[in-house]
Amino acid sequence: MRNFMSLACMLAVGVGTAHADCKSEIEKTKSDWAALRLEPGSKPSSISKGVRGHEHIQAAVTSMRYHLHQARSLCEEGKDHESLLHVNVIRAFLDLPEFQHPTSHRYLYKEQK
């Protein structure tokens, strides 16, 4: 519900840019990650366990924190597409549904004839 309200507020103020999209996707991913309630292991080789059968090696969870930091930094720099790539890595790792990039990001794709 909170995510819905955030989205409604963003639309109400007319912020429909790709920059807002990367910020909202980062926040949504952080919320989804927190909902998994991963309990950190004491060593890099230990297992972090969460709800619904989520088990991940602690070193990999630490790596995903790096991806989150990179996503935030890139989003703040205005590199939305690159930021969202990092967010999708995190979502795939946590077995969360990935999202489609906005069509404005297709300028990076050059169709070959």
Short mmCIF file of N, CA, C and O in Angstrom, two decimals:
data_model
loop_
_atom_site.label_atom_id
_atom_site.label_comp_id
_atom_site.label_asym_id
_atom_site.label_seq_id
_atom_site.Cartn_x
_atom_site.Cartn_y
_atom_site.Cartn_z
N MET A 1 0.82 -1.18 0.00
CA MET A 1 0.00 0.00 0.00
C MET A 1 0.87 1.25 0.00
O MET A 1 0.56 2.23 -0.64
N ARG A 2 1.97 1.20 0.78
CA ARG A 2 2.87 2.34 0.85
C ARG A 2 3.47 2.64 -0.52
O ARG A 2 3.59 3.80 -0.92
N ASN A 3 3.84 1.57 -1.25
CA ASN A 3 4.40 1.77 -2.59
C ASN A 3 3.38 2.41 -3.52
O ASN A 3 3.71 3.25 -4.34
N PHE A 4 2.11 1.99 -3.40
CA PHE A 4 1.06 2.55 -4.22
C PHE A 4 0.89 4.04 -3.94
O PHE A 4 0.74 4.84 -4.85
N MET A 5 0.92 4.40 -2.67
CA MET A 5 0.78 5.80 -2.29
C MET A 5 1.96 6.62 -2.80
O MET A 5 1.78 7.74 -3.26
N SER A 6 3.15 6.06 -2.72
CA SER A 6 4.34 6.76 -3.24
C SER A 6 4.21 7.01 -4.74
O SER A 6 4.50 8.10 -5.22
N LEU A 7 3.77 5.99 -5.44
CA LEU A 7 3.60 6.12 -6.89
C LEU A 7 2.53 7.17 -7.21
O LEU A 7 2.72 8.00 -8.09
N ALA A 8 1.43 7.14 -6.47
CA ALA A 8 0.35 8.11 -6.70
C ALA A 8 0.84 9.53 -6.45
O ALA A 8 0.52 10.45 -7.20
N CYS A 9 1.64 9.72 -5.41
CA CYS A 9 2.17 11.05 -5.11
C CYS A 9 3.10 11.53 -6.22
O CYS A 9 3.07 12.69 -6.62
N MET A 10 3.94 10.63 -6.73
CA MET A 10 4.86 11.00 -7.80
C MET A 10 4.09 11.40 -9.05
O MET A 10 4.43 12.38 -9.71
N LEU A 11 3.05 10.66 -9.38
CA LEU A 11 2.26 10.99 -10.55
C LEU A 11 1.51 12.30 -10.35
O LEU A 11 1.34 13.08 -11.29
N ALA A 12 1.08 12.54 -9.13
CA ALA A 12 0.33 13.76 -8.85
C ALA A 12 1.17 15.01 -9.04
O ALA A 12 0.68 16.04 -9.48
N VAL A 13 2.44 14.94 -8.71
CA VAL A 13 3.29 16.12 -8.87
C VAL A 13 3.90 16.18 -10.27
O VAL A 13 4.64 17.10 -10.58
N GLY A 14 3.59 15.20 -11.09
CA GLY A 14 4.02 15.26 -12.48
C GLY A 14 5.44 14.78 -12.71
O GLY A 14 6.04 15.09 -13.73
N VAL A 15 5.97 14.01 -11.80
CA VAL A 15 7.32 13.50 -11.98
C VAL A 15 7.21 12.16 -12.69
O VAL A 15 6.92 11.16 -12.08
N GLY A 16 7.43 12.17 -13.99
CA GLY A 16 7.34 10.95 -14.76
C GLY A 16 8.62 10.66 -15.49
O GLY A 16 8.62 9.99 -16.50
N THR A 17 9.73 11.16 -14.99
CA THR A 17 11.00 10.98 -15.68
C THR A 17 11.60 9.63 -15.37
O THR A 17 11.22 8.96 -14.41
N ALA A 18 12.57 9.24 -16.18
CA ALA A 18 13.28 7.98 -15.93
C ALA A 18 14.05 8.06 -14.62
O ALA A 18 14.24 7.07 -13.95
N HIS A 19 14.50 9.27 -14.25
CA HIS A 19 15.23 9.43 -13.00
C HIS A 19 14.35 9.04 -11.82
O HIS A 19 14.79 8.36 -10.91
N ALA A 20 13.10 9.45 -11.83
CA ALA A 20 12.17 9.07 -10.76
C ALA A 20 11.94 7.56 -10.79
O ALA A 20 11.77 6.94 -9.76
N ASP A 21 11.95 6.97 -11.99
CA ASP A 21 11.75 5.53 -12.10
C ASP A 21 12.87 4.77 -11.39
O ASP A 21 12.60 3.80 -10.69
N CYS A 22 14.12 5.18 -11.55
CA CYS A 22 15.19 4.43 -10.91
C CYS A 22 15.10 4.59 -9.40
O CYS A 22 15.31 3.63 -8.67
N LYS A 23 14.74 5.78 -8.92
CA LYS A 23 14.59 5.96 -7.47
C LYS A 23 13.47 5.10 -6.92
O LYS A 23 13.62 4.46 -5.88
N SER A 24 12.35 5.06 -7.62
CA SER A 24 11.23 4.26 -7.12
C SER A 24 11.53 2.77 -7.18
O SER A 24 11.15 2.02 -6.27
N GLU A 25 12.23 2.32 -8.22
CA GLU A 25 12.58 0.90 -8.31
C GLU A 25 13.59 0.51 -7.22
O GLU A 25 13.51 -0.60 -6.69
N ILE A 26 14.50 1.40 -6.90
CA ILE A 26 15.45 1.13 -5.82
C ILE A 26 14.70 1.00 -4.50
O ILE A 26 14.93 0.06 -3.74
N GLU A 27 13.79 1.92 -4.24
CA GLU A 27 13.02 1.89 -2.99
C GLU A 27 12.14 0.65 -2.93
O GLU A 27 12.02 0.01 -1.88
N LYS A 28 11.53 0.28 -4.05
CA LYS A 28 10.70 -0.92 -4.08
C LYS A 28 11.54 -2.16 -3.81
O LYS A 28 11.15 -3.05 -3.06
N THR A 29 12.72 -2.22 -4.40
CA THR A 29 13.61 -3.37 -4.20
C THR A 29 14.07 -3.44 -2.75
O THR A 29 14.12 -4.52 -2.16
N LYS A 30 14.41 -2.29 -2.17
CA LYS A 30 14.80 -2.28 -0.75
C LYS A 30 13.67 -2.79 0.13
O LYS A 30 13.89 -3.56 1.06
N SER A 31 12.45 -2.38 -0.17
CA SER A 31 11.28 -2.83 0.59
C SER A 31 11.06 -4.33 0.44
O SER A 31 10.81 -5.04 1.41
N ASP A 32 11.15 -4.82 -0.81
CA ASP A 32 10.99 -6.25 -1.06
C ASP A 32 12.09 -7.06 -0.37
O ASP A 32 11.84 -8.14 0.17
N TRP A 33 13.30 -6.54 -0.38
CA TRP A 33 14.43 -7.20 0.27
C TRP A 33 14.20 -7.27 1.78
O TRP A 33 14.38 -8.31 2.40
N ALA A 34 13.76 -6.16 2.36
CA ALA A 34 13.49 -6.13 3.81
C ALA A 34 12.39 -7.11 4.18
O ALA A 34 12.42 -7.72 5.26
N ALA A 35 11.41 -7.30 3.31
CA ALA A 35 10.30 -8.22 3.58
C ALA A 35 10.77 -9.67 3.65
O ALA A 35 10.10 -10.50 4.28
N LEU A 36 11.91 -9.97 3.05
CA LEU A 36 12.45 -11.33 3.11
C LEU A 36 13.06 -11.64 4.47
O LEU A 36 13.30 -12.80 4.80
N ARG A 37 13.33 -10.61 5.23
CA ARG A 37 13.89 -10.73 6.60
C ARG A 37 15.07 -11.70 6.66
O ARG A 37 15.07 -12.65 7.45
N LEU A 38 16.07 -11.44 5.84
CA LEU A 38 17.27 -12.28 5.86
C LEU A 38 18.06 -12.02 7.13
O LEU A 38 18.37 -10.88 7.46
N GLU A 39 18.34 -13.08 7.86
CA GLU A 39 19.16 -13.00 9.07
C GLU A 39 20.61 -13.19 8.64
O GLU A 39 20.96 -14.24 8.10
N PRO A 40 21.47 -12.20 8.87
CA PRO A 40 22.85 -12.31 8.41
C PRO A 40 23.61 -13.41 9.15
O PRO A 40 23.40 -13.63 10.34
N GLY A 41 24.48 -14.07 8.41
CA GLY A 41 25.36 -15.05 9.01
C GLY A 41 26.57 -14.37 9.62
O GLY A 41 26.86 -13.20 9.35
N SER A 42 27.29 -15.08 10.45
CA SER A 42 28.44 -14.49 11.14
C SER A 42 29.70 -14.48 10.29
O SER A 42 30.61 -13.69 10.53
N LYS A 43 29.78 -15.35 9.28
CA LYS A 43 30.97 -15.44 8.43
C LYS A 43 30.55 -15.29 6.97
O LYS A 43 29.40 -15.57 6.61
N PRO A 44 31.48 -14.90 6.10
CA PRO A 44 31.13 -14.78 4.68
C PRO A 44 30.64 -16.09 4.06
O PRO A 44 29.86 -16.08 3.13
N SER A 45 31.08 -17.22 4.61
CA SER A 45 30.67 -18.51 4.05
C SER A 45 29.39 -19.06 4.69
O SER A 45 28.90 -20.10 4.28
N SER A 46 28.84 -18.37 5.69
CA SER A 46 27.63 -18.85 6.34
C SER A 46 26.40 -18.51 5.50
O SER A 46 26.47 -17.75 4.54
N ILE A 47 25.28 -19.07 5.87
CA ILE A 47 24.04 -18.91 5.12
C ILE A 47 23.13 -17.90 5.81
O ILE A 47 22.90 -17.99 7.01
N SER A 48 22.63 -16.94 5.04
CA SER A 48 21.61 -16.02 5.53
C SER A 48 20.26 -16.65 5.22
O SER A 48 19.99 -17.00 4.08
N LYS A 49 19.43 -16.79 6.24
CA LYS A 49 18.11 -17.40 6.05
C LYS A 49 17.03 -16.36 6.26
O LYS A 49 17.13 -15.49 7.11
N GLY A 50 15.99 -16.47 5.43
CA GLY A 50 14.86 -15.56 5.53
C GLY A 50 13.54 -16.30 5.41
O GLY A 50 13.50 -17.53 5.52
N VAL A 51 12.49 -15.57 5.17
CA VAL A 51 11.16 -16.16 5.06
C VAL A 51 10.98 -16.81 3.70
O VAL A 51 11.73 -16.54 2.76
N ARG A 52 9.95 -17.66 3.60
CA ARG A 52 9.58 -18.35 2.35
C ARG A 52 10.74 -19.14 1.73
O ARG A 52 10.88 -19.18 0.52
N GLY A 53 11.59 -19.71 2.58
CA GLY A 53 12.66 -20.57 2.09
C GLY A 53 13.85 -19.86 1.48
O GLY A 53 14.68 -20.51 0.85
N HIS A 54 13.97 -18.56 1.65
CA HIS A 54 15.12 -17.84 1.10
C HIS A 54 16.36 -18.17 1.91
O HIS A 54 16.40 -17.97 3.12
N GLU A 55 17.36 -18.70 1.23
CA GLU A 55 18.67 -18.98 1.82
C GLU A 55 19.73 -18.54 0.84
O GLU A 55 19.71 -18.95 -0.32
N HIS A 56 20.62 -17.68 1.31
CA HIS A 56 21.68 -17.15 0.45
C HIS A 56 22.97 -17.12 1.24
O HIS A 56 22.97 -16.82 2.44
N ILE A 57 24.08 -17.42 0.56
CA ILE A 57 25.37 -17.35 1.22
C ILE A 57 25.66 -15.88 1.56
O ILE A 57 25.35 -14.98 0.80
N GLN A 58 26.21 -15.64 2.74
CA GLN A 58 26.40 -14.28 3.23
C GLN A 58 27.28 -13.43 2.31
O GLN A 58 27.02 -12.25 2.10
N ALA A 59 28.29 -14.02 1.70
CA ALA A 59 29.16 -13.28 0.79
C ALA A 59 28.37 -12.75 -0.40
O ALA A 59 28.61 -11.63 -0.87
N ALA A 60 27.40 -13.52 -0.88
CA ALA A 60 26.58 -13.08 -2.01
C ALA A 60 25.65 -11.94 -1.58
O ALA A 60 25.41 -11.00 -2.35
N VAL A 61 25.12 -12.02 -0.35
CA VAL A 61 24.27 -10.93 0.15
C VAL A 61 25.08 -9.65 0.25
O VAL A 61 24.61 -8.57 -0.12
N THR A 62 26.31 -9.76 0.71
CA THR A 62 27.20 -8.60 0.78
C THR A 62 27.44 -8.03 -0.61
O THR A 62 27.45 -6.81 -0.81
N SER A 63 27.59 -8.90 -1.59
CA SER A 63 27.78 -8.46 -2.98
C SER A 63 26.54 -7.71 -3.48
O SER A 63 26.66 -6.71 -4.20
N MET A 64 25.37 -8.15 -3.07
CA MET A 64 24.14 -7.47 -3.49
C MET A 64 24.05 -6.09 -2.84
O MET A 64 23.52 -5.15 -3.45
N ARG A 65 24.59 -5.93 -1.65
CA ARG A 65 24.64 -4.60 -1.03
C ARG A 65 25.51 -3.66 -1.87
O ARG A 65 25.21 -2.48 -1.99
N TYR A 66 26.59 -4.20 -2.45
CA TYR A 66 27.43 -3.41 -3.34
C TYR A 66 26.62 -2.96 -4.56
O TYR A 66 26.68 -1.81 -4.97
N HIS A 67 25.84 -3.89 -5.14
CA HIS A 67 25.01 -3.55 -6.29
C HIS A 67 23.99 -2.47 -5.93
O HIS A 67 23.72 -1.57 -6.72
N LEU A 68 23.44 -2.54 -4.72
CA LEU A 68 22.49 -1.52 -4.27
C LEU A 68 23.17 -0.17 -4.16
O LEU A 68 22.63 0.85 -4.61
N HIS A 69 24.37 -0.15 -3.61
CA HIS A 69 25.13 1.10 -3.51
C HIS A 69 25.42 1.67 -4.90
O HIS A 69 25.26 2.87 -5.14
N GLN A 70 25.83 0.82 -5.82
CA GLN A 70 26.10 1.25 -7.19
C GLN A 70 24.84 1.80 -7.84
O GLN A 70 24.88 2.81 -8.54
N ALA A 71 23.72 1.12 -7.64
CA ALA A 71 22.46 1.56 -8.23
C ALA A 71 22.10 2.96 -7.73
O ALA A 71 21.70 3.82 -8.51
N ARG A 72 22.24 3.18 -6.43
CA ARG A 72 21.94 4.50 -5.86
C ARG A 72 22.85 5.57 -6.46
O ARG A 72 22.39 6.65 -6.85
N SER A 73 24.15 5.29 -6.50
CA SER A 73 25.11 6.26 -7.02
C SER A 73 24.83 6.61 -8.47
O SER A 73 24.82 7.77 -8.86
N LEU A 74 24.59 5.59 -9.29
CA LEU A 74 24.32 5.81 -10.71
C LEU A 74 23.01 6.57 -10.91
O LEU A 74 22.92 7.44 -11.78
N CYS A 75 22.02 6.28 -10.09
CA CYS A 75 20.74 6.98 -10.19
C CYS A 75 20.93 8.46 -9.87
O CYS A 75 20.40 9.32 -10.58
N GLU A 76 21.70 8.75 -8.83
CA GLU A 76 21.96 10.14 -8.46
C GLU A 76 22.75 10.88 -9.55
O GLU A 76 22.60 12.09 -9.70
N GLU A 77 23.58 10.15 -10.29
CA GLU A 77 24.36 10.75 -11.38
C GLU A 77 23.53 10.92 -12.65
O GLU A 77 24.01 11.46 -13.64
N GLY A 78 22.29 10.43 -12.63
CA GLY A 78 21.44 10.52 -13.81
C GLY A 78 21.65 9.39 -14.80
O GLY A 78 21.14 9.44 -15.91
N LYS A 79 22.38 8.36 -14.42
CA LYS A 79 22.61 7.20 -15.28
C LYS A 79 21.56 6.14 -14.95
O LYS A 79 21.84 5.11 -14.34
N ASP A 80 20.35 6.44 -15.37
CA ASP A 80 19.19 5.63 -14.98
C ASP A 80 19.26 4.20 -15.48
O ASP A 80 18.98 3.26 -14.74
N HIS A 81 19.60 4.04 -16.75
CA HIS A 81 19.63 2.69 -17.33
C HIS A 81 20.64 1.81 -16.59
O HIS A 81 20.32 0.69 -16.21
N GLU A 82 21.83 2.33 -16.37
CA GLU A 82 22.86 1.57 -15.68
C GLU A 82 22.43 1.25 -14.25
O GLU A 82 22.66 0.16 -13.74
N SER A 83 21.78 2.20 -13.60
CA SER A 83 21.27 1.99 -12.25
C SER A 83 20.27 0.85 -12.22
O SER A 83 20.35 -0.04 -11.37
N LEU A 84 19.34 0.85 -13.16
CA LEU A 84 18.32 -0.19 -13.19
C LEU A 84 18.89 -1.56 -13.52
O LEU A 84 18.33 -2.58 -13.11
N LEU A 85 20.00 -1.61 -14.24
CA LEU A 85 20.66 -2.90 -14.48
C LEU A 85 21.13 -3.51 -13.16
O LEU A 85 20.96 -4.70 -12.92
N HIS A 86 21.70 -2.68 -12.28
CA HIS A 86 22.13 -3.17 -10.97
C HIS A 86 20.93 -3.62 -10.13
O HIS A 86 20.99 -4.64 -9.44
N VAL A 87 19.83 -2.88 -10.23
CA VAL A 87 18.63 -3.25 -9.47
C VAL A 87 18.10 -4.59 -9.95
O VAL A 87 17.71 -5.44 -9.14
N ASN A 88 18.12 -4.83 -11.25
CA ASN A 88 17.64 -6.12 -11.77
C ASN A 88 18.54 -7.27 -11.33
O ASN A 88 18.06 -8.39 -11.14
N VAL A 89 19.84 -7.03 -11.17
CA VAL A 89 20.73 -8.07 -10.66
C VAL A 89 20.29 -8.47 -9.25
O VAL A 89 20.19 -9.65 -8.91
N ILE A 90 20.00 -7.47 -8.42
CA ILE A 90 19.56 -7.74 -7.05
C ILE A 90 18.24 -8.50 -7.06
O ILE A 90 18.08 -9.49 -6.34
N ARG A 91 17.29 -8.05 -7.88
CA ARG A 91 15.98 -8.69 -7.91
C ARG A 91 16.09 -10.15 -8.40
O ARG A 91 15.41 -11.03 -7.88
N ALA A 92 16.94 -10.40 -9.38
CA ALA A 92 17.13 -11.77 -9.85
C ALA A 92 17.76 -12.64 -8.76
O ALA A 92 17.34 -13.77 -8.55
N PHE A 93 18.75 -12.10 -8.06
CA PHE A 93 19.41 -12.84 -6.99
C PHE A 93 18.42 -13.21 -5.88
O PHE A 93 18.46 -14.32 -5.36
N LEU A 94 17.54 -12.30 -5.54
CA LEU A 94 16.58 -12.53 -4.45
C LEU A 94 15.31 -13.24 -4.93
O LEU A 94 14.35 -13.38 -4.18
N ASP A 95 15.31 -13.71 -6.19
CA ASP A 95 14.15 -14.38 -6.78
C ASP A 95 12.91 -13.51 -6.76
O ASP A 95 11.80 -13.97 -6.52
N LEU A 96 13.09 -12.23 -7.00
CA LEU A 96 11.98 -11.28 -7.11
C LEU A 96 11.73 -11.01 -8.58
O LEU A 96 12.64 -11.09 -9.40
N PRO A 97 10.50 -10.68 -8.94
CA PRO A 97 10.23 -10.40 -10.36
C PRO A 97 11.03 -9.21 -10.86
O PRO A 97 11.13 -8.20 -10.17
N GLU A 98 11.62 -9.37 -12.02
CA GLU A 98 12.35 -8.26 -12.64
C GLU A 98 11.35 -7.33 -13.30
O GLU A 98 10.18 -7.67 -13.46
N PHE A 99 11.78 -6.14 -13.69
CA PHE A 99 10.91 -5.16 -14.32
C PHE A 99 11.46 -4.82 -15.69
O PHE A 99 12.62 -5.06 -15.98
N GLN A 100 10.62 -4.25 -16.51
CA GLN A 100 11.03 -3.81 -17.83
C GLN A 100 11.58 -2.39 -17.75
O GLN A 100 11.04 -1.56 -17.04
N HIS A 101 12.63 -2.15 -18.48
CA HIS A 101 13.17 -0.79 -18.54
C HIS A 101 12.20 0.10 -19.31
O HIS A 101 11.51 -0.37 -20.21
N PRO A 102 12.14 1.38 -18.96
CA PRO A 102 11.29 2.31 -19.72
C PRO A 102 11.71 2.35 -21.19
O PRO A 102 12.88 2.13 -21.52
N THR A 103 10.77 2.63 -22.05
CA THR A 103 11.07 2.67 -23.49
C THR A 103 12.09 3.75 -23.81
O THR A 103 12.78 3.65 -24.82
N SER A 104 12.22 4.75 -22.96
CA SER A 104 13.22 5.80 -23.20
C SER A 104 14.64 5.26 -23.14
O SER A 104 15.57 5.89 -23.62
N HIS A 105 14.82 4.08 -22.56
CA HIS A 105 16.15 3.48 -22.46
C HIS A 105 16.54 2.74 -23.73
O HIS A 105 17.66 2.28 -23.85
N ARG A 106 15.64 2.62 -24.65
CA ARG A 106 15.94 1.88 -25.88
C ARG A 106 16.91 2.61 -26.80
O ARG A 106 17.36 2.05 -27.77
N TYR A 107 17.22 3.85 -26.48
CA TYR A 107 18.20 4.58 -27.29
C TYR A 107 19.57 3.89 -27.23
O TYR A 107 20.40 4.09 -28.08
N LEU A 108 19.77 3.04 -26.22
CA LEU A 108 21.03 2.33 -26.08
C LEU A 108 21.10 1.11 -27.01
O LEU A 108 22.17 0.57 -27.24
N TYR A 109 19.95 0.69 -27.51
CA TYR A 109 19.89 -0.47 -28.39
C TYR A 109 19.86 -0.02 -29.83
O TYR A 109 19.02 0.76 -30.24
N LYS A 110 20.81 -0.50 -30.61
CA LYS A 110 20.89 -0.15 -32.03
C LYS A 110 20.59 -1.39 -32.85
O LYS A 110 21.35 -2.35 -32.83
N GLU A 111 19.45 -1.35 -33.51
CA GLU A 111 19.03 -2.50 -34.30
C GLU A 111 19.93 -2.63 -35.53
O GLU A 111 20.21 -1.67 -36.22
N GLN A 112 20.39 -3.84 -35.78
CA GLN A 112 21.24 -4.11 -36.94
C GLN A 112 20.37 -4.62 -38.06
O GLN A 112 19.49 -5.44 -37.87
N LYS A 113 20.61 -4.13 -39.28
CA LYS A 113 19.80 -4.56 -40.44
C LYS A 113 20.50 -5.63 -41.22
O LYS A 113 21.61 -5.81 -41.27
#
